[in-house]
XYZ file of C-alpha atoms in Angstrom:
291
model
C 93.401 159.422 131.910
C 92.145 160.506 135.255
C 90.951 157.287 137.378
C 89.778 157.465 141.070
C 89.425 153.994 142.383
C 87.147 152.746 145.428
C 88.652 149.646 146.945
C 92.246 150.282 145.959
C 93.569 148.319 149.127
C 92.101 145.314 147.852
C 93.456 142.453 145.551
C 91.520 143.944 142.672
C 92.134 147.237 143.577
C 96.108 146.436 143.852
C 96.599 144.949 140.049
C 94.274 148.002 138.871
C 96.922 150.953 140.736
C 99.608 148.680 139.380
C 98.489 148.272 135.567
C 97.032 151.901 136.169
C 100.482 153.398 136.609
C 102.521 151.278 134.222
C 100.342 153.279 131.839
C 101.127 156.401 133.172
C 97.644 156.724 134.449
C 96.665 159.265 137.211
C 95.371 157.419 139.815
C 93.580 158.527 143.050
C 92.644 155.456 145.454
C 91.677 156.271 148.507
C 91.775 153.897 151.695
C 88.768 154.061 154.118
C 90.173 156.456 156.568
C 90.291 158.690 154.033
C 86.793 158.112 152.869
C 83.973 155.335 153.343
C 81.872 154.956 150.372
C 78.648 154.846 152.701
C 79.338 158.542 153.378
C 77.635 160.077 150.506
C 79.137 163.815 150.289
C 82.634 162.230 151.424
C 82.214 160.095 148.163
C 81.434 163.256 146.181
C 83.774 166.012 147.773
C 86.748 163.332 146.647
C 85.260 162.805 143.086
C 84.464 166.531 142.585
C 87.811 167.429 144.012
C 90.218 164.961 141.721
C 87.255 165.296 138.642
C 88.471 161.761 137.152
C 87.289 161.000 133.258
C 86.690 157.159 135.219
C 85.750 156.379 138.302
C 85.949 152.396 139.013
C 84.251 150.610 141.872
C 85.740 147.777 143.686
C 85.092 148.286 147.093
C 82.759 145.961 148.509
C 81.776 143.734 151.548
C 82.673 140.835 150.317
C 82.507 138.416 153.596
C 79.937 135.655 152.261
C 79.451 133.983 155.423
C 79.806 136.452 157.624
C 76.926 138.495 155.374
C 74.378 136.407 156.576
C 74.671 137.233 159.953
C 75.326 141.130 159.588
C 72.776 142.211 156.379
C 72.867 145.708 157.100
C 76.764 146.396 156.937
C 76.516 144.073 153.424
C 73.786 146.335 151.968
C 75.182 149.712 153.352
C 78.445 148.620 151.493
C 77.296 146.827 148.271
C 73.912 148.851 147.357
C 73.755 152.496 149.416
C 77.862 152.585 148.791
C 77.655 151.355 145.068
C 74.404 154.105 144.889
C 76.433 157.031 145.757
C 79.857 156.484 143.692
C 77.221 156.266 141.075
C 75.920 160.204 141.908
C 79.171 161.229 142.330
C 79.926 160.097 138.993
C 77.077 161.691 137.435
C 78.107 165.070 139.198
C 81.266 165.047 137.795
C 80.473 163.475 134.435
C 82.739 160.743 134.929
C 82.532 157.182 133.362
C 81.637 154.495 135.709
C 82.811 150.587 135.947
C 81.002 149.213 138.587
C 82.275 145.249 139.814
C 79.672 142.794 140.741
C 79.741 139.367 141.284
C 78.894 135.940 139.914
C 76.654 135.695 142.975
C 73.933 137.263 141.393
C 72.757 134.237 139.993
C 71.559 130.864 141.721
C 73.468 128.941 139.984
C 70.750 125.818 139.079
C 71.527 126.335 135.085
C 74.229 124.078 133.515
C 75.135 126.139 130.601
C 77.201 129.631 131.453
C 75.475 132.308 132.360
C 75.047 135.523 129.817
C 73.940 138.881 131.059
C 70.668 139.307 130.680
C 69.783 135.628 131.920
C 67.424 136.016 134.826
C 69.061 136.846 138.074
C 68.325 135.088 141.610
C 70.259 135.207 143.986
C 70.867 133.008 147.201
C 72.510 134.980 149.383
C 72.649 137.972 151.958
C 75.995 138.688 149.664
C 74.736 138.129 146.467
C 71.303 139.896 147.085
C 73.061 142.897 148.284
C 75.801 143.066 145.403
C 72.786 142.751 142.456
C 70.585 145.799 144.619
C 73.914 147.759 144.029
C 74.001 146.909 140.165
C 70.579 148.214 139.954
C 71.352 151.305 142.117
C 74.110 152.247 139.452
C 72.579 151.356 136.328
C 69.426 153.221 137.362
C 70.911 156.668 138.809
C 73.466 156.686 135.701
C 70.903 155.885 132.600
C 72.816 157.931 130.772
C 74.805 155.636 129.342
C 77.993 156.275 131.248
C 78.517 153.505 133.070
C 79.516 149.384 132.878
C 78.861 147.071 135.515
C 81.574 144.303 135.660
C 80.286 140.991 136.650
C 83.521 138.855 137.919
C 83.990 135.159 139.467
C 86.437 133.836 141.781
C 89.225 136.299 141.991
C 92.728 135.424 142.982
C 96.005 138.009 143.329
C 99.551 137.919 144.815
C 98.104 140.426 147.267
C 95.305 139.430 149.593
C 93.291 136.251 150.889
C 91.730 134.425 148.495
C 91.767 130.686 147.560
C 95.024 130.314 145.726
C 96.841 131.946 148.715
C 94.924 130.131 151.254
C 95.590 126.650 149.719
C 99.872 127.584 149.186
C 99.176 128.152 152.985
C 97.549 124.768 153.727
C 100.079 123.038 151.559
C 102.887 124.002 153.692
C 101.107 123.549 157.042
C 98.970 120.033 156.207
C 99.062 116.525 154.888
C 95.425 116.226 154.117
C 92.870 118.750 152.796
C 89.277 118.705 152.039
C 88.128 121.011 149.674
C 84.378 121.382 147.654
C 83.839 119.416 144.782
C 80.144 120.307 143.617
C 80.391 123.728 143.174
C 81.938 125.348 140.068
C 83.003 128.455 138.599
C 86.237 130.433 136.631
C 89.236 131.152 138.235
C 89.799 134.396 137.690
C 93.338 136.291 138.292
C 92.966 139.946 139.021
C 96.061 140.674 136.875
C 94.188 140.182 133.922
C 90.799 141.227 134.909
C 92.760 144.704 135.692
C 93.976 144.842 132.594
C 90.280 144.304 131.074
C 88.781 146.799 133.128
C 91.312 149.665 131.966
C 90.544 148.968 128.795
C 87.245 148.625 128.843
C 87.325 152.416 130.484
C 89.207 153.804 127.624
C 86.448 152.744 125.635
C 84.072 155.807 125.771
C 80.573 155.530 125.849
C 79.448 152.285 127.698
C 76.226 151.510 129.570
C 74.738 148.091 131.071
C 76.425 144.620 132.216
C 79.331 142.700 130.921
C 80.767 139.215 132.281
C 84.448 139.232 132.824
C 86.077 136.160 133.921
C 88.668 134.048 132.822
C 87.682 131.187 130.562
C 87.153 127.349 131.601
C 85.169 126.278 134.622
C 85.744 123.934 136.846
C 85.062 122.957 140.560
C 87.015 124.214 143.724
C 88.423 120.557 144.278
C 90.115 120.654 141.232
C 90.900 123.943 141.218
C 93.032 123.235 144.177
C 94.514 119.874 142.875
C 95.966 122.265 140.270
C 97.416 124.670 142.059
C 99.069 121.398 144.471
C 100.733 120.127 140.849
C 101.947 123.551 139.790
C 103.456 124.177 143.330
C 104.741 120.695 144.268
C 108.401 119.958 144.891
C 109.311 124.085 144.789
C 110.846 125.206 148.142
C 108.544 125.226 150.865
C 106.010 122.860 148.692
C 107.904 119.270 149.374
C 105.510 118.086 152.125
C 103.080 115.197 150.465
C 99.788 116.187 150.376
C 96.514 114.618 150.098
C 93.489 116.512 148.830
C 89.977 114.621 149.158
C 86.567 115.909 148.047
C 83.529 117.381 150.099
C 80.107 118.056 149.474
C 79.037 121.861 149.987
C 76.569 120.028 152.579
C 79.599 118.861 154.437
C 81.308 122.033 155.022
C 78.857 123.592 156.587
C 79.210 127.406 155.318
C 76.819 129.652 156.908
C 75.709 131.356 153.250
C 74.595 129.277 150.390
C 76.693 128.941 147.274
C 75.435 128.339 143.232
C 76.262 125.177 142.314
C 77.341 126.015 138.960
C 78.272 130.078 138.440
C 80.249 130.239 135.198
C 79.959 132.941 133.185
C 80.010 133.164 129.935
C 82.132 136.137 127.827
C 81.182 136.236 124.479
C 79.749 140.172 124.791
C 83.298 140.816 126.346
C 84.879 139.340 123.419
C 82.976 140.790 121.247
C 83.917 144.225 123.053
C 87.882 144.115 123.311
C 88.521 141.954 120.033
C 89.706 138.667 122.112
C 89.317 135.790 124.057
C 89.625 136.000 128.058
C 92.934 134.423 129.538
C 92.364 130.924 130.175
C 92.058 129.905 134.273
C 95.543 128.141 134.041
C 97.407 130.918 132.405
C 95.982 133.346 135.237
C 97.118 130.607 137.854
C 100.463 130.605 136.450
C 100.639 134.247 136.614
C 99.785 134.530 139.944
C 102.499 131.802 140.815
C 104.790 133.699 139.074
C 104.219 137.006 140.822
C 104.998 134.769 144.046
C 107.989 133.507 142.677
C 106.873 130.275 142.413
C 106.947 128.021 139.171
């Protein structure tokens, strides 16, 4: 199989060239000097050029905070970008897996959230990434395309939470992390692995939720991540981690309260259950070396 991948320099984008090439994929990923997905005929001279039987989206602006501040370079990134890998795919006749975001929803429901619940948005970010889901389904109604909904992604290769708190860990003795909002961890290993097989599928058209299963809050998310790491070289420092309100820390963009997901469509679709949020933290640890 013939995959060109947009945001291949990302922590996604790393497990999927990865996974892509244990399986003796063809892979084309592209960094940004090579071509920027808000450049429409860039975006289709590569696809028509490489003529991939998948084309996978996983570049976007994914700056929360800093979204709210700069809307335009969100929306040129997450909608008009998502909108023209979407016609390139349709000139080439190429399947399309398009990743979105938990964001999409507002997060004020206490059960998880399926895909066709209503969507609503809070933020600059998460209003821009669900305009790019409806730029893609609508230009490829064909029935040639899946948009990915994901959650709280973590990788050996990036910045994202789990990396972020290993750093703390080693640099602090106390840290205050958010306790009132929660989601599923969700390690990009696996999700990888779901989106490759979800593009050997065939046929495929609408949204699917792919996260790893549990949910839980960011506070104990990183309580988790202390006891799986403490005592290991370069962990023996003691640490104290103490709750905060979403109120308290102040972030520029608001956050759902509650954004998990729920998979039972994806289950339905691959013929299991999603990777639990602690096995996917132990394989990133692993990848690290740690654990």
């Amino acid at each position: 199989m013939k995959i060109l991948l947009f945001g291949g320099s990302g922590q996604l984008g790393y497990d999927l060239i990865k996974r892509a090439k244990e399986l003796n994929f063809d892979v084309a990923a592209p960094v940004t000097s090579e071509v920027d997905i808000a450049n429409r005929d860039q975006v289709v001279f590569l696809a028509e050029k490489f003529m991939p039987d998948l084309i996978v989206n996983a570049a976007a602006y994914t700056n929360v905070d800093q979204a709210e501040a700069e809307p335009e370079k969100a929306y040129l990134v997450n909608k008009d970008g998502a909108l023209n890998v979407a016609i390139a795919a349709n000139k080439c006749g190429s399947r399309l897996i398009h990743v979105s975001t938990d964001y999409v929803f507002d997060g004020f429901s206490s059960k998880p959230r399926k895909e066709d619940d209503p969507v609503n948005p809070l933020s600059v970010y998460g209003k821009s990434k669900l305009e790019g889901e409806k730029a893609v389904l609508q230009e490829m109604s064909e029935g040639n395309t899946l948009v990915v909904r994901t959650a709280w992604l973590h990788g050996s290769r990036g910045r994202n939470f789990v990396n972020t708190m290993l750093d703390l860990f080693k640099e602090r003795d106390e840290i205050r992390v958010v306790d009132d909002q929660v989601g599923n961890p969700t390690w990009t290993g696996w999700l990888a692995e779901v989106i490759l097989d979800l593009g050997r599928m065939g046929q495929c058209h609408g949204i699917v939720h792919a996260v790893c299963s549990g949910a839980i809050s960011w506070y104990e998310f990183a309580c988790r991540i202390y006891d799986l790491v403490r005592g290991h070289k370069g962990y023996e420092r003691d640490v104290k981690i103490y709750r905060q309100s979403t109120e308290e820390a102040g972030r520029p963009a608001p956050r759902p309260p509650f954004s998990a997901l729920d998979t039972t469509k994806l289950t339905g679709l691959l013929g299991r259950a999603p990777m639990s949020w602690e096995d996917g933290l132990k394989r990133h640890l692993a990848e690290l070396g740690i654990g």
